[in-house]
Amino acid sequence: MSSSIAQSLKQYFGFSQFRDGQEDVVARILSRQNLLAVMPTGAGKSLCYQLPAMLLDGRTIVVSPLIALMNDQVAYLQSLNLPAEKIHSHADYNDNADVWRRFVSGEVKILYISPERLMTERMLAALEHVPVELFVIDEAHCISKWGAAFRPEYDQLSGLQNRFPNAVLTAFTATADKATRQDIVDKLTGNRAHIIVKGFDRPNLSLAVALKDAWKQRLLAFVEARKGLSGIVYTLSRRETETVAAFLSDNGHKSVAYHAGQEAHQRQQGQDRFMTEDGVVMVATIAFGMGIDKPDIRYVVHTNIPGSVEAFYQEIGRAGRDGLPADTLLIYGLDDLVKRRRMIADGDGDEAHKLRENKRLDSLLAYCEASACRKKALLAYFDESQPDCGNCDNCLNPPEMVDGTREAQILLATILGTGEYFGAVHVVSVVRGQSSDKIAQRRHDELASYGQGADQSVEFWQALIRQLLAAGKIYVDLERYGALRLTPEGQQILNGDIGFFCKKIVPRPSSQKTASARAVVTFEDPVDQQLLARLKTLRLDLAREKNAPAYVIFSDRVLMEMVAQKPQNAAELLALNGVGPQKLEQYGALFLAAIEKPV
Ligand code: ADP
Ligand code: ZN
C-alpha cells in the first residue's frame, strides 16, 4: 500500500492496515472513478469513502436513508475529530442552517443527508456553488426496483449525474444480485461506473439451524451459553417480541423488545440500552437492524424462517462486524413456511413478483434442509464457491444419509390417496394409523397406506415432509389452504422410477454443538479476564459521559489488543491497530493507567 495512504489511515482512523478490498476502493475514488462497491456487512464500507473524503480537496456528500445511521456515523467521525456533520429533518432549523454555513465555508468536509433533502431544487441549486467532489450513495440497493427494498425517494438520485458532471459518483451496498447491480450503475451513472464485488463470505460467522420443537428451551440454552454478550433475536410478530423478551428476562437475561408498534421514545430507549450496555439481548422484528452498526454483536437468532436468503444474510450479517467469532441460529418449522407463503400470496405485487418471492423462499428452505456445509449452500446462492467451512452444524456434525425411498413412498401415497387436499397434520395422522372424526368421515382408514408408518413418530414424518419439500418432491398449495401436493418428481418416487436419499432422521436432532458457546470472546487467564472487564467498565463510563455507544470509544477488538499487548506507554498504545492520534490524546492516559494498575 502506498505509504502516504497508509499514514492517513493511521492518522485519521487509527488503523494499521486496510481490510480486504478497502484499499482498492479508496485508490479508485482518489483517481476519480465512479464505482459501485458491493461488500458484505462488516467489511468496512464506510471507511472506503470516509478516507478519500478526508484526502480530497473538495467536499463529500453522503446520502443515507436513515437518521439513526447518519447520527451514528457522524458521532463516530466526530469522536475521531473528523469534520463531519449531518442535515436531516429531526435536527432543528438553526442547527441545520449552521451546519450548512460550515459546509459551504469548508470547515465541514463530509455532509450526511437524506435523499429527499438532497434532491430538492433549492438544495441542488445551492450545491452548485460548493465544490462537491464526491457523492456517496449508501444502502444503494434502495435505488433499484429489482431489489427487495426499493425506496421511491432514491429514484430521484439518477438526476445527480447531469447536475454534477464533474463529481465522482459512488454507491455502496451489502446486498445486490447481478440484475440489481447493473440497475444501480445504470440509474446512477448511466452505466459509467466500475463495479467491485467483494466476496460474500464472512468466515467469522458460524451457522446452525434447529427445528422448532421446544424452541423456547433451545433459544434459552443458546442465550444462556452466551450470557454477557450482545445478541439479537429476530421474531416474526410484534407480540412475539414482547413474549420472548419477557421469557428471557424471567430467566435472568437482560433483554429488550423492539418493534414498529412501540412509541418512538420507547424504541429509542431500548436501542440505547442495547448499544451502550454489555450483554443485552435485543428481541426485535426486522424493523430493527438497518442502520445499527454496533460491531460487537456476538449472535443473531431467528425464531422464524426469514423471507429470503438475502434478508437472512443481511440480518445475520449484523453479527461480528468486528471480525471476531459470532454465532447464528435459525429456528424453523413447517408452519412458518406456510405462513411465509401466505404472506407472499397476500402481499402486493404481480404474479411474476410473487413467483420470484416464492423462489427466494425455496432457496432459504434448501439452506435449512441442507445436508452438507451450510456456508457452501449460502454462498452458492450468491454465485460463490468455497470449500467446506468446518464451522457450521453440518460440518461439525455431518448428518448421515440414508435411503428413505420406502418411507417417502408411504407419505406420497397418502398425500395422493387423500386427494392432495390436506396439510401435514392430517397426512401424518393417516400415515400413523390414528383415528379421528376426519379420518372416519373421509374413510381415509381404508387407504392402503393407512397405518403403514405407525412405527415412526410424528416428528419423524414431519421431518421427512420438510426434506421432501426442500428437495422439491412435494409443494404447498395455498389455493388449497396449504395442502401438500406432489411435483412430477414426487410422482416418479411414488412410481419407483427414482429413489429418495435423505438425511437420517434421529429422534431429536442434536443441538449440543449449536448451543455450545463458540463466540465467547475472552481470555484463559483470569488476570487477563479481569483486566478486560476493567477496561470495559472504563469504556462504559466514558461512553455514558459522552452519551455515545461504547464502541465509539474503542471497539472490543481494541480492548482485547490492549489486554494481549499490555502497552506501557503512549507509543506502544499508538502502535495498536485501532488506536490513532485522536484516541490516544483523548483516552490514552486513562487506559494506560487502567492497564498498569496492579490487580
Ligand atoms: P459495513 O458498513 O461494511 O457494514 P462498517 O463500515 O460499519 O462496515 O465497519 C465495520 C467495523 O469495522 C467498524 O467498527 C469499523 O470501525 C471497522 N473497520 C473498518 N475498517 C477497518 C480497518 N481497516 N481495520 C480495522 N477495523 C476496521
Ligand atoms: Zn460448513
XYZ file of C-alpha atoms and ligand atoms in Angstrom:
627
model
C 0.000 0.000 0.000
C 1.246 3.452 -0.785
C 2.885 4.768 2.318
C 1.094 8.100 2.340
C -2.340 6.466 2.209
C -1.245 4.087 4.957
C -0.170 7.016 7.062
C -3.500 8.720 6.551
C -5.304 5.533 7.568
C -3.440 5.510 10.860
C -3.605 9.253 11.336
C -7.345 9.665 10.771
C -8.746 6.298 11.847
C -6.034 4.677 13.925
C -5.976 1.505 11.827
C -2.668 -0.060 10.862
C -3.990 -1.988 7.871
C -6.754 -1.952 5.330
C -9.233 -4.748 5.356
C -9.592 -6.872 2.272
C -10.965 -4.785 -0.594
C -10.823 -1.381 1.077
C -7.610 -0.139 -0.450
C -8.777 -0.824 -3.991
C -11.929 1.235 -3.481
C -10.038 4.074 -1.816
C -7.500 4.209 -4.644
C -10.202 4.242 -7.301
C -12.073 7.064 -5.654
C -8.865 9.065 -5.296
C -8.266 8.575 -9.009
C -11.782 9.904 -9.561
C -13.557 6.788 -10.823
C -17.287 6.279 -10.456
C -17.944 2.981 -8.759
C -20.371 0.614 -7.131
C -18.929 -1.430 -4.286
C -20.846 -4.498 -3.141
C -19.254 -5.603 0.097
C -20.694 -7.695 2.901
C -21.825 -6.138 6.126
C -18.891 -5.612 8.407
C -16.380 -5.392 5.573
C -15.787 -1.752 6.440
C -17.564 0.062 3.634
C -17.763 3.421 5.385
C -14.018 3.786 5.615
C -13.771 3.278 1.846
C -15.321 6.693 1.291
C -14.519 8.413 4.568
C -10.794 8.204 4.000
C -10.924 9.617 0.439
C -13.301 12.290 1.720
C -10.523 13.435 4.044
C -7.891 13.323 1.314
C -9.810 15.035 -1.492
C -9.704 18.809 -1.692
C -13.422 19.261 -2.244
C -16.424 18.228 -0.194
C -18.182 14.916 0.124
C -21.922 14.312 0.343
C -23.100 11.024 1.809
C -26.695 10.038 1.093
C -28.072 7.806 3.761
C -31.640 6.557 4.190
C -31.852 6.527 7.953
C -31.410 9.187 10.563
C -30.090 6.694 13.109
C -27.419 5.627 10.661
C -26.384 9.215 9.979
C -26.241 10.033 13.656
C -24.034 7.064 14.448
C -21.664 7.688 11.585
C -21.313 11.358 12.355
C -20.820 10.649 16.070
C -18.098 8.172 15.180
C -16.308 10.574 12.831
C -16.565 13.397 15.336
C -15.095 11.154 18.013
C -12.070 10.973 15.729
C -12.093 14.763 15.367
C -13.003 14.478 11.703
C -15.089 17.310 10.212
C -18.398 15.516 9.544
C -21.948 16.759 10.000
C -25.497 15.869 9.065
C -28.578 17.664 7.887
C -31.902 15.984 8.491
C -35.470 16.703 9.398
C -35.055 15.792 13.071
C -32.453 18.480 13.671
C -33.811 21.942 14.304
C -33.732 24.618 11.688
C -30.927 26.649 13.257
C -28.667 23.635 13.634
C -29.186 22.697 10.022
C -28.520 26.277 8.920
C -25.347 26.381 10.971
C -24.130 23.071 9.527
C -24.851 24.343 6.056
C -22.778 27.504 6.605
C -19.851 25.491 7.870
C -20.142 23.116 4.933
C -20.067 25.989 2.447
C -17.059 27.529 4.179
C -15.180 24.214 4.047
C -14.959 23.754 7.785
C -17.196 20.696 7.385
C -15.865 18.320 4.726
C -18.297 15.420 4.942
C -22.022 16.035 4.968
C -24.576 13.286 5.628
C -28.009 13.969 4.216
C -31.230 12.120 3.373
C -32.122 11.649 -0.303
C -35.321 13.667 -0.086
C -33.452 16.607 1.433
C -30.682 16.454 -1.122
C -32.922 16.247 -4.164
C -34.894 19.417 -3.586
C -34.365 22.067 -6.228
C -33.283 24.525 -3.588
C -30.581 22.268 -2.195
C -29.296 21.279 -5.614
C -29.092 24.882 -6.754
C -27.244 25.846 -3.575
C -24.819 22.949 -4.008
C -23.786 24.168 -7.423
C -21.810 26.864 -5.644
C -19.981 24.435 -3.383
C -17.034 22.377 -4.639
C -18.585 18.940 -4.127
C -16.091 16.394 -5.348
C -17.604 13.136 -4.194
C -21.140 11.769 -3.853
C -21.646 8.615 -1.849
C -24.917 6.687 -2.005
C -25.121 4.388 0.983
C -27.538 1.416 1.007
C -27.585 1.854 -2.750
C -29.789 -1.186 -3.373
C -32.690 1.069 -2.363
C -32.381 2.710 -5.782
C -33.330 -0.432 -7.680
C -36.813 -1.707 -8.274
C -35.287 -5.170 -8.623
C -34.136 -5.196 -5.052
C -36.304 -6.095 -2.112
C -36.033 -2.635 -0.516
C -36.821 -0.104 -3.213
C -37.320 3.417 -1.884
C -39.080 5.920 -4.144
C -37.031 8.810 -2.743
C -33.897 7.088 -4.043
C -35.245 7.155 -7.594
C -34.506 10.858 -7.923
C -30.806 10.306 -7.344
C -30.439 9.427 -11.014
C -30.537 13.187 -11.608
C -27.170 13.747 -9.888
C -25.042 12.753 -12.882
C -26.391 15.543 -15.059
C -26.430 18.104 -12.337
C -22.851 17.443 -11.164
C -20.975 16.112 -14.190
C -17.583 16.664 -12.583
C -18.212 14.950 -9.283
C -17.268 11.335 -8.581
C -20.385 9.179 -8.050
C -20.075 6.181 -5.792
C -22.567 3.671 -4.437
C -22.248 1.142 -1.634
C -24.391 -1.791 -0.633
C -24.158 -5.154 1.068
C -26.862 -6.840 -0.944
C -27.308 -6.720 -4.675
C -27.573 -9.581 -7.098
C -26.362 -9.150 -10.668
C -29.524 -7.535 -12.031
C -29.675 -5.109 -9.125
C -26.008 -4.118 -9.509
C -26.496 -3.305 -13.163
C -29.634 -1.379 -12.397
C -27.821 0.723 -9.790
C -24.967 1.765 -12.085
C -27.346 2.388 -14.975
C -29.537 4.664 -12.956
C -26.879 6.488 -11.031
C -24.162 6.907 -13.614
C -25.657 5.969 -16.978
C -23.586 2.789 -16.840
C -20.331 4.666 -16.394
C -19.100 3.038 -13.212
C -16.740 0.333 -12.178
C -18.374 -2.482 -10.186
C -16.426 -4.032 -7.346
C -17.806 -7.133 -5.715
C -16.082 -8.297 -2.630
C -16.641 -11.884 -1.544
C -19.728 -12.587 0.488
C -18.044 -14.964 2.849
C -17.911 -13.974 6.491
C -15.557 -16.571 7.922
C -16.158 -15.459 11.497
C -19.885 -16.324 11.391
C -20.897 -19.823 12.418
C -24.156 -21.182 11.051
C -26.673 -23.535 12.581
C -30.304 -24.485 12.084
C -32.607 -26.021 14.659
C -36.117 -27.353 14.498
C -38.980 -25.587 16.078
C -39.915 -28.174 18.657
C -39.387 -26.984 22.220
C -37.905 -23.927 20.612
C -38.067 -21.663 23.640
C -35.848 -24.054 25.538
C -33.447 -24.190 22.622
C -33.368 -20.434 22.482
C -32.787 -20.198 26.199
C -29.928 -22.700 26.083
C -28.352 -20.765 23.249
C -28.636 -17.405 25.014
C -27.572 -18.929 28.334
C -24.363 -20.174 26.769
C -23.642 -16.614 25.640
C -24.609 -14.731 28.736
C -22.950 -11.355 28.991
C -22.614 -10.980 25.229
C -24.739 -8.794 22.982
C -27.146 -10.527 20.626
C -30.242 -10.085 18.514
C -33.239 -12.422 18.437
C -35.483 -11.831 15.436
C -39.125 -12.806 15.675
C -41.919 -12.544 13.150
C -44.581 -10.601 15.034
C -44.705 -7.664 17.402
C -46.475 -9.715 20.017
C -43.787 -12.377 19.846
C -41.022 -9.839 20.536
C -42.794 -8.961 23.777
C -43.352 -12.548 24.907
C -39.855 -13.716 24.022
C -38.226 -10.701 25.692
C -40.294 -11.340 28.827
C -39.373 -15.031 28.733
C -35.659 -14.218 28.545
C -35.940 -11.596 31.279
C -37.741 -14.064 33.530
C -34.814 -16.374 33.045
C -32.287 -13.793 34.103
C -31.184 -12.215 30.841
C -31.109 -8.512 30.155
C -33.439 -8.217 27.214
C -35.478 -5.568 25.451
C -38.284 -5.821 22.919
C -38.281 -3.649 19.815
C -40.930 -3.279 17.144
C -42.610 -0.731 14.935
C -45.727 -0.593 17.111
C -43.914 0.966 20.065
C -43.708 4.656 20.810
C -40.624 6.236 19.264
C -39.100 7.083 22.644
C -39.589 3.537 23.889
C -37.831 2.146 20.843
C -35.041 4.645 21.264
C -34.610 3.686 24.902
C -34.326 0.006 24.075
C -31.884 0.701 21.312
C -29.758 2.908 23.555
C -29.525 0.165 26.156
C -28.510 -2.341 23.548
C -25.893 -0.008 22.125
C -24.286 1.060 25.374
C -24.612 -1.835 27.805
C -22.851 -5.154 27.533
C -24.824 -8.364 27.309
C -28.245 -7.070 26.285
C -30.431 -9.332 24.137
C -32.427 -7.354 21.610
C -35.652 -9.156 20.725
C -36.978 -7.483 17.622
C -38.913 -7.653 14.420
C -36.927 -6.922 11.292
C -37.798 -3.257 11.854
C -34.634 -3.353 13.949
C -31.195 -3.511 12.492
C -30.799 -1.428 9.401
C -28.501 1.335 10.429
C -27.263 -0.399 13.557
C -23.522 -0.510 13.244
C -22.664 -1.968 16.631
C -19.592 -4.011 15.787
C -19.610 -6.429 18.730
C -22.947 -8.203 18.301
C -21.966 -11.787 19.089
C -25.017 -13.675 17.854
C -28.189 -13.453 15.805
C -31.054 -15.891 16.284
C -34.115 -16.171 14.076
C -37.130 -17.773 15.721
C -38.900 -17.979 12.347
C -37.815 -18.528 8.818
C -36.947 -15.137 7.235
C -38.384 -14.003 3.908
C -35.438 -14.768 1.657
C -31.795 -15.720 1.596
C -30.880 -12.072 1.013
C -32.842 -10.927 4.039
C -31.410 -13.733 6.139
C -27.860 -12.978 5.067
C -28.239 -9.308 5.782
C -29.750 -9.984 9.189
C -27.104 -12.452 10.335
C -24.507 -10.105 8.855
C -25.161 -7.746 11.733
C -23.260 -10.122 13.995
C -19.500 -9.990 14.338
C -18.736 -6.885 12.337
C -15.523 -6.565 14.308
C -14.313 -9.775 12.693
C -14.341 -11.753 15.944
C -16.299 -15.033 16.134
C -20.086 -14.726 16.154
C -22.826 -17.354 16.041
C -26.107 -17.610 14.206
C -29.034 -19.906 14.776
C -32.119 -20.253 12.625
C -35.059 -21.978 14.262
C -37.774 -23.031 11.871
C -40.749 -25.275 11.415
C -43.196 -26.228 8.733
C -45.844 -23.805 9.984
C -43.502 -20.864 9.420
C -43.044 -21.906 5.878
C -46.762 -21.994 5.236
C -47.112 -18.605 6.984
C -44.443 -17.119 4.740
C -46.046 -18.492 1.615
C -49.320 -16.975 2.752
C -47.625 -13.591 3.334
C -46.298 -13.673 -0.211
C -49.671 -14.662 -1.650
C -51.485 -11.905 0.247
C -48.788 -9.311 -0.411
C -48.547 -6.625 -3.073
C -47.095 -7.197 -6.483
C -47.990 -9.058 -9.626
C -47.715 -12.773 -10.272
C -44.153 -12.520 -11.585
C -43.115 -10.775 -8.385
C -44.790 -13.420 -6.242
C -43.114 -16.144 -8.219
C -39.713 -14.532 -7.559
C -40.503 -14.216 -3.860
C -41.519 -17.857 -3.661
C -38.300 -18.865 -5.394
C -36.331 -16.845 -2.856
C -38.088 -18.655 -0.064
C -37.352 -22.007 -1.735
C -33.650 -21.201 -1.639
C -33.841 -20.493 2.049
C -35.684 -23.735 2.656
C -32.896 -25.537 0.811
C -30.451 -23.871 3.218
C -32.478 -25.041 6.210
C -32.606 -28.605 4.998
C -29.079 -28.698 3.568
C -27.368 -31.988 4.262
C -23.845 -30.649 3.682
C -21.942 -27.469 4.621
C -24.408 -24.624 5.162
C -21.900 -21.922 4.353
C -21.399 -23.548 0.996
C -25.143 -23.642 0.385
C -25.483 -19.990 1.335
C -22.597 -18.752 -0.785
C -23.712 -20.838 -3.753
C -26.836 -18.710 -3.757
C -24.609 -15.671 -4.303
C -22.689 -17.475 -7.049
C -19.659 -18.053 -4.901
C -17.983 -21.315 -4.168
C -15.722 -22.267 -1.324
C -14.617 -25.434 0.442
C -16.495 -26.723 3.495
C -16.382 -24.147 6.278
C -15.721 -26.588 9.098
C -17.707 -24.274 11.303
C -21.409 -24.947 10.725
C -23.558 -27.573 12.409
C -23.425 -29.823 9.352
C -19.641 -29.638 9.128
C -19.257 -30.249 12.853
C -21.901 -32.958 12.960
C -22.357 -34.321 9.437
C -25.823 -35.812 9.028
C -25.901 -39.414 7.921
C -27.522 -40.009 4.543
C -29.881 -42.956 4.207
C -32.228 -44.445 1.642
C -35.640 -43.045 2.516
C -37.444 -44.240 -0.587
C -39.842 -46.596 1.183
C -40.920 -44.046 3.784
C -41.210 -41.365 1.121
C -43.488 -43.636 -0.877
C -45.778 -44.217 2.090
C -46.064 -40.481 2.564
C -46.530 -39.674 -1.095
C -49.157 -42.400 -1.490
C -51.064 -40.926 1.437
C -50.902 -37.407 0.058
C -52.194 -38.638 -3.288
C -54.697 -41.020 -1.726
C -56.293 -38.254 0.310
C -56.773 -36.259 -2.886
C -53.929 -33.742 -2.325
C -56.316 -31.756 -0.190
C -54.664 -31.920 3.257
C -51.834 -30.403 5.216
C -49.078 -32.148 7.139
C -51.069 -32.801 10.313
C -53.784 -34.859 8.680
C -51.425 -36.662 6.317
C -49.201 -37.723 9.190
C -52.081 -38.964 11.277
C -53.289 -41.116 8.379
C -49.789 -42.479 7.849
C -49.541 -43.331 11.532
C -52.946 -45.035 11.536
C -54.586 -42.799 14.102
C -58.294 -42.442 14.433
C -60.190 -39.191 14.235
C -63.583 -37.987 13.039
C -61.991 -36.527 9.967
C -60.334 -39.815 9.082
C -63.522 -41.793 9.670
C -65.776 -39.392 7.729
C -63.490 -39.353 4.720
C -62.768 -43.049 5.033
C -59.061 -42.430 4.944
C -58.657 -45.500 7.147
C -59.464 -47.549 4.086
C -56.403 -46.339 2.203
C -53.664 -48.890 1.575
C -51.094 -46.636 3.226
C -53.201 -46.099 6.351
C -51.143 -47.038 9.383
C -48.147 -48.152 7.364
C -45.956 -45.667 9.191
C -47.210 -46.392 12.700
C -43.721 -47.430 13.795
C -42.355 -43.914 13.401
C -43.044 -40.770 15.423
C -44.923 -37.665 14.338
C -41.603 -35.793 14.370
C -40.109 -38.348 12.024
C -42.825 -37.875 9.432
C -42.751 -34.114 9.740
C -39.012 -34.108 9.213
C -39.462 -36.258 6.141
C -42.096 -33.860 4.803
C -39.682 -30.944 5.244
C -36.990 -32.810 3.389
C -39.340 -33.697 0.546
C -40.436 -30.062 0.361
C -36.875 -28.776 0.342
C -35.950 -31.250 -2.366
C -38.913 -30.142 -4.482
C -40.681 -33.511 -4.418
C -43.834 -32.041 -2.914
C -45.126 -28.485 -2.552
C -47.567 -26.447 -0.524
C -50.633 -25.349 -2.483
C -52.013 -22.170 -0.955
C -55.069 -22.215 -3.159
C -55.946 -25.389 -1.343
C -55.270 -23.765 2.012
C -51.792 -25.163 2.437
C -52.459 -28.685 1.167
C -49.436 -30.810 0.273
C -49.234 -31.897 -3.357
C -46.856 -33.955 -5.463
C -44.495 -32.488 -8.039
C -43.636 -34.601 -11.119
C -40.518 -35.795 -9.292
C -42.609 -36.784 -6.311
C -44.754 -38.810 -8.670
C -41.612 -40.516 -10.005
C -40.569 -41.545 -6.494
C -44.024 -42.947 -5.904
C -43.865 -44.897 -9.168
C -40.496 -46.308 -8.178
C -38.713 -44.606 -11.098
C -36.284 -42.767 -8.828
C -35.197 -43.208 -5.240
C -35.094 -40.696 -2.390
C -31.983 -40.306 -0.274
C -32.361 -38.174 2.784
C -30.712 -37.125 5.989
C -31.131 -39.794 8.614
C -33.876 -38.654 10.935
C -32.839 -39.166 14.532
C -35.371 -38.836 17.348
C -34.245 -35.362 18.326
C -31.794 -33.691 16.004
C -28.825 -32.874 18.161
C -28.381 -29.292 19.112
C -25.492 -29.631 21.518
C -22.964 -28.287 19.093
C -25.333 -25.473 18.328
C -25.799 -24.484 21.903
C -22.158 -24.528 22.877
C -20.771 -21.057 23.012
C -18.156 -20.709 20.382
C -18.394 -16.969 20.234
C -17.373 -16.232 23.784
C -14.648 -13.726 23.325
C -12.414 -13.706 26.339
C -9.111 -14.836 27.765
C -7.996 -18.011 29.511
C -6.005 -16.264 32.197
C -8.205 -14.860 34.993
C -5.885 -11.873 35.327
C -6.490 -11.037 31.700
C -10.200 -11.562 32.137
C -10.249 -9.084 34.980
C -8.252 -6.578 33.007
C -10.686 -6.875 30.105
C -13.593 -6.355 32.484
C -11.859 -3.271 33.940
C -11.257 -1.797 30.512
C -14.876 -2.435 29.564
C -16.090 -0.665 32.670
C -13.859 2.304 31.937
C -15.173 2.350 28.390
C -18.781 2.242 29.577
C -18.168 5.146 31.985
C -16.627 7.216 29.227
C -19.438 6.309 26.838
C -22.065 7.357 29.380
C -20.239 10.636 29.927
C -20.203 11.292 26.194
C -23.670 9.896 25.667
C -22.311 7.717 22.890
C -22.238 3.994 22.163
C -19.369 2.206 23.871
C -17.629 1.176 20.683
C -17.241 4.817 19.689
C -14.599 4.985 22.435
C -12.819 1.741 21.497
C -14.119 -1.466 19.938
C -13.958 -4.803 21.758
C -11.224 -5.759 19.417
C -9.030 -2.873 20.504
C -9.672 -3.620 24.179
C -8.611 -7.200 23.568
C -5.456 -5.998 21.865
C -4.735 -3.888 24.922
C -5.119 -6.900 27.175
C -2.970 -9.073 24.934
C -0.214 -6.492 24.431
C -0.408 -4.559 27.706
C 1.118 -1.372 26.289
C 3.184 0.528 28.847
C 3.400 3.935 27.225
C 1.802 6.180 24.629
C 3.973 4.924 21.781
C 3.086 1.311 22.481
C -0.584 2.170 22.734
C -0.489 4.058 19.452
C 1.061 1.044 17.767
C -2.108 -0.999 18.372
C -4.460 -1.493 15.456
C -7.435 0.769 16.166
C -5.633 3.468 18.140
C -4.961 6.715 16.307
C -3.568 10.036 17.484
C -7.008 11.436 18.414
C -7.982 8.485 20.574
C -4.552 8.488 22.148
C -4.921 12.097 23.117
C -8.475 11.735 24.429
C -8.277 8.438 26.278
C -4.669 7.256 26.225
C -3.741 8.232 29.753
C -6.903 6.715 31.252
C -6.463 3.369 29.553
C -2.730 3.203 30.239
C -3.455 3.799 33.891
C -6.082 1.059 33.913
C -3.676 -1.372 32.285
C -0.885 -0.529 34.680
C -2.970 -0.786 37.828
C -1.933 -3.938 39.670
C -4.735 -6.370 40.345
P -20.052 -2.023 6.817
O -20.658 -0.670 6.579
O -19.338 -2.557 5.622
O -21.019 -2.998 7.381
P -18.522 -0.631 8.762
O -18.085 0.447 7.877
O -19.614 -0.343 9.739
O -18.943 -1.894 7.914
O -17.264 -1.223 9.529
C -17.382 -2.293 10.424
C -16.376 -2.156 11.547
O -15.059 -2.369 11.064
C -16.360 -0.771 12.174
O -16.308 -0.941 13.575
C -15.100 -0.144 11.639
O -14.568 0.807 12.526
C -14.177 -1.335 11.494
N -13.134 -1.156 10.470
C -13.275 -0.627 9.236
N -12.102 -0.638 8.571
C -11.180 -1.193 9.393
C -9.774 -1.487 9.287
N -9.092 -1.219 8.182
N -9.183 -2.066 10.349
C -9.880 -2.360 11.469
N -11.187 -2.102 11.635
C -11.851 -1.530 10.617
Zn -19.842 -25.812 6.969
